[in-house]
GROMACS .gro file of C-alpha atoms in nm:
model
  144
    1UNK     CA    1   0.007   0.000   0.004
    2UNK     CA    2   0.129   0.343  -0.097
    3UNK     CA    3   0.198   0.593   0.197
    4UNK     CA    4   0.346   0.946   0.229
    5UNK     CA    5   0.622   0.784   0.428
    6UNK     CA    6   0.717   0.523   0.155
    7UNK     CA    7   0.698   0.764  -0.139
    8UNK     CA    8   0.907   1.041   0.035
    9UNK     CA    9   1.159   0.808   0.185
   10UNK     CA   10   1.223   0.660  -0.160
   11UNK     CA   11   1.272   1.013  -0.281
   12UNK     CA   12   1.513   1.063   0.000
   13UNK     CA   13   1.720   0.779  -0.113
   14UNK     CA   14   1.699   0.907  -0.489
   15UNK     CA   15   1.850   1.247  -0.359
   16UNK     CA   16   2.101   1.066  -0.153
   17UNK     CA   17   2.231   0.872  -0.449
   18UNK     CA   18   2.279   1.174  -0.664
   19UNK     CA   19   2.447   1.358  -0.381
   20UNK     CA   20   2.686   1.072  -0.317
   21UNK     CA   21   2.782   1.063  -0.693
   22UNK     CA   22   2.845   1.427  -0.708
   23UNK     CA   23   3.078   1.415  -0.400
   24UNK     CA   24   3.259   1.128  -0.559
   25UNK     CA   25   3.322   1.312  -0.873
   26UNK     CA   26   3.439   1.619  -0.678
   27UNK     CA   27   3.674   1.416  -0.479
   28UNK     CA   28   3.835   1.298  -0.811
   29UNK     CA   29   3.855   1.641  -0.949
   30UNK     CA   30   3.613   1.556  -1.222
   31UNK     CA   31   3.457   1.917  -1.200
   32UNK     CA   32   3.245   1.888  -1.515
   33UNK     CA   33   3.080   1.552  -1.389
   34UNK     CA   34   3.064   1.698  -1.029
   35UNK     CA   35   2.889   2.023  -1.146
   36UNK     CA   36   2.634   1.840  -1.346
   37UNK     CA   37   2.563   1.597  -1.074
   38UNK     CA   38   2.525   1.884  -0.802
   39UNK     CA   39   2.288   2.056  -1.042
   40UNK     CA   40   2.068   1.742  -1.067
   41UNK     CA   41   2.090   1.696  -0.698
   42UNK     CA   42   2.008   2.060  -0.628
   43UNK     CA   43   1.702   2.063  -0.884
   44UNK     CA   44   1.576   1.726  -0.709
   45UNK     CA   45   1.614   1.847  -0.363
   46UNK     CA   46   1.458   2.191  -0.428
   47UNK     CA   47   1.157   2.015  -0.590
   48UNK     CA   48   1.131   1.771  -0.298
   49UNK     CA   49   1.140   2.079  -0.056
   50UNK     CA   50   0.891   2.265  -0.260
   51UNK     CA   51   0.678   1.966  -0.265
   52UNK     CA   52   0.690   1.906   0.112
   53UNK     CA   53   0.623   2.280   0.188
   54UNK     CA   54   0.354   2.360  -0.060
   55UNK     CA   55   0.161   2.034  -0.086
   56UNK     CA   56   0.237   1.791   0.222
   57UNK     CA   57   0.300   2.045   0.493
   58UNK     CA   58   0.023   2.280   0.396
   59UNK     CA   59  -0.243   1.999   0.385
   60UNK     CA   60  -0.118   1.863   0.716
   61UNK     CA   61  -0.147   2.216   0.861
   62UNK     CA   62  -0.494   2.256   0.707
   63UNK     CA   63  -0.604   1.926   0.853
   64UNK     CA   64  -0.471   1.973   1.196
   65UNK     CA   65  -0.425   2.345   1.258
   66UNK     CA   66  -0.080   2.315   1.350
   67UNK     CA   67   0.116   2.575   1.168
   68UNK     CA   68   0.399   2.630   1.431
   69UNK     CA   69   0.478   2.252   1.508
   70UNK     CA   70   0.700   2.017   1.308
   71UNK     CA   71   0.640   2.150   0.976
   72UNK     CA   72   0.766   2.494   1.089
   73UNK     CA   73   1.089   2.323   1.212
   74UNK     CA   74   1.135   2.134   0.873
   75UNK     CA   75   1.086   2.462   0.674
   76UNK     CA   76   1.356   2.626   0.880
   77UNK     CA   77   1.583   2.338   0.820
   78UNK     CA   78   1.506   2.331   0.437
   79UNK     CA   79   1.622   2.694   0.439
   80UNK     CA   80   1.946   2.605   0.612
   81UNK     CA   81   1.998   2.347   0.358
   82UNK     CA   82   1.912   2.581   0.071
   83UNK     CA   83   2.195   2.811   0.205
   84UNK     CA   84   2.454   2.514   0.229
   85UNK     CA   85   2.368   2.422  -0.131
   86UNK     CA   86   2.441   2.771  -0.252
   87UNK     CA   87   2.759   2.773  -0.081
   88UNK     CA   88   2.837   2.424  -0.234
   89UNK     CA   89   2.762   2.556  -0.583
   90UNK     CA   90   3.010   2.834  -0.530
   91UNK     CA   91   3.284   2.602  -0.418
   92UNK     CA   92   3.211   2.359  -0.699
   93UNK     CA   93   3.225   2.631  -0.972
   94UNK     CA   94   3.557   2.751  -0.825
   95UNK     CA   95   3.685   2.406  -0.820
   96UNK     CA   96   3.761   2.444  -0.446
   97UNK     CA   97   3.773   2.064  -0.346
   98UNK     CA   98   3.835   2.104   0.031
   99UNK     CA   99   3.566   2.375   0.056
  100UNK     CA  100   3.327   2.163  -0.139
  101UNK     CA  101   3.407   1.840   0.049
  102UNK     CA  102   3.375   2.018   0.368
  103UNK     CA  103   3.028   2.178   0.293
  104UNK     CA  104   2.915   1.833   0.136
  105UNK     CA  105   2.998   1.658   0.470
  106UNK     CA  106   2.810   1.916   0.662
  107UNK     CA  107   2.507   1.893   0.445
  108UNK     CA  108   2.512   1.516   0.440
  109UNK     CA  109   2.502   1.505   0.834
  110UNK     CA  110   2.227   1.770   0.839
  111UNK     CA  111   2.021   1.575   0.574
  112UNK     CA  112   2.046   1.237   0.760
  113UNK     CA  113   1.929   1.408   1.088
  114UNK     CA  114   1.657   1.597   0.905
  115UNK     CA  115   1.543   1.294   0.704
  116UNK     CA  116   1.525   1.071   1.020
  117UNK     CA  117   1.283   1.331   1.171
  118UNK     CA  118   1.050   1.344   0.872
  119UNK     CA  119   1.059   0.952   0.818
  120UNK     CA  120   1.009   0.846   1.177
  121UNK     CA  121   0.796   1.142   1.301
  122UNK     CA  122   0.642   1.377   1.063
  123UNK     CA  123   0.563   1.145   0.762
  124UNK     CA  124   0.358   0.911   0.978
  125UNK     CA  125   0.182   1.202   1.111
  126UNK     CA  126   0.085   1.318   0.779
  127UNK     CA  127  -0.023   0.958   0.667
  128UNK     CA  128  -0.260   0.955   0.980
  129UNK     CA  129  -0.406   1.278   0.915
  130UNK     CA  130  -0.421   1.258   0.523
  131UNK     CA  131  -0.481   0.891   0.475
  132UNK     CA  132  -0.759   0.939   0.220
  133UNK     CA  133  -0.544   1.183   0.012
  134UNK     CA  134  -0.219   0.989  -0.026
  135UNK     CA  135  -0.215   0.951  -0.405
  136UNK     CA  136  -0.313   1.314  -0.452
  137UNK     CA  137  -0.037   1.431  -0.223
  138UNK     CA  138   0.245   1.214  -0.362
  139UNK     CA  139   0.156   1.229  -0.750
  140UNK     CA  140   0.408   1.504  -0.833
  141UNK     CA  141   0.703   1.329  -0.640
  142UNK     CA  142   0.625   0.983  -0.799
  143UNK     CA  143   0.618   1.144  -1.142
  144UNK     CA  144   0.945   1.357  -1.084
   0.00000   0.00000   0.00000
């Protein structure tokens, strides 16, 4: 059975795979490949964030009335990750391997902690509140 948690967790894994490949290419000074992969990762994760914020979180907040709870914290963390991504793009464009890999490690740890909170706490809450809308709420992610 399809669930918010399963769809979004699978999407986390897709993002992680692209991220890891970009980091690998940067570690080998394969800058053109690394830049393309970072762009792919950035596009995917930003789409993921937008989907969460504008569709999943919005619906959850609408159903529960909770606008200053876990979704607020996740939005704040998304903003922090967007900032790190911008710094990573600058580092990769400058072919600054040390800076890029340092930022990459920071973002990886941040994403892992963030994803655990979403996968173990928030997604199950959204599944519970929005059980009758799962297909509607995941369609864009599944088709991305």
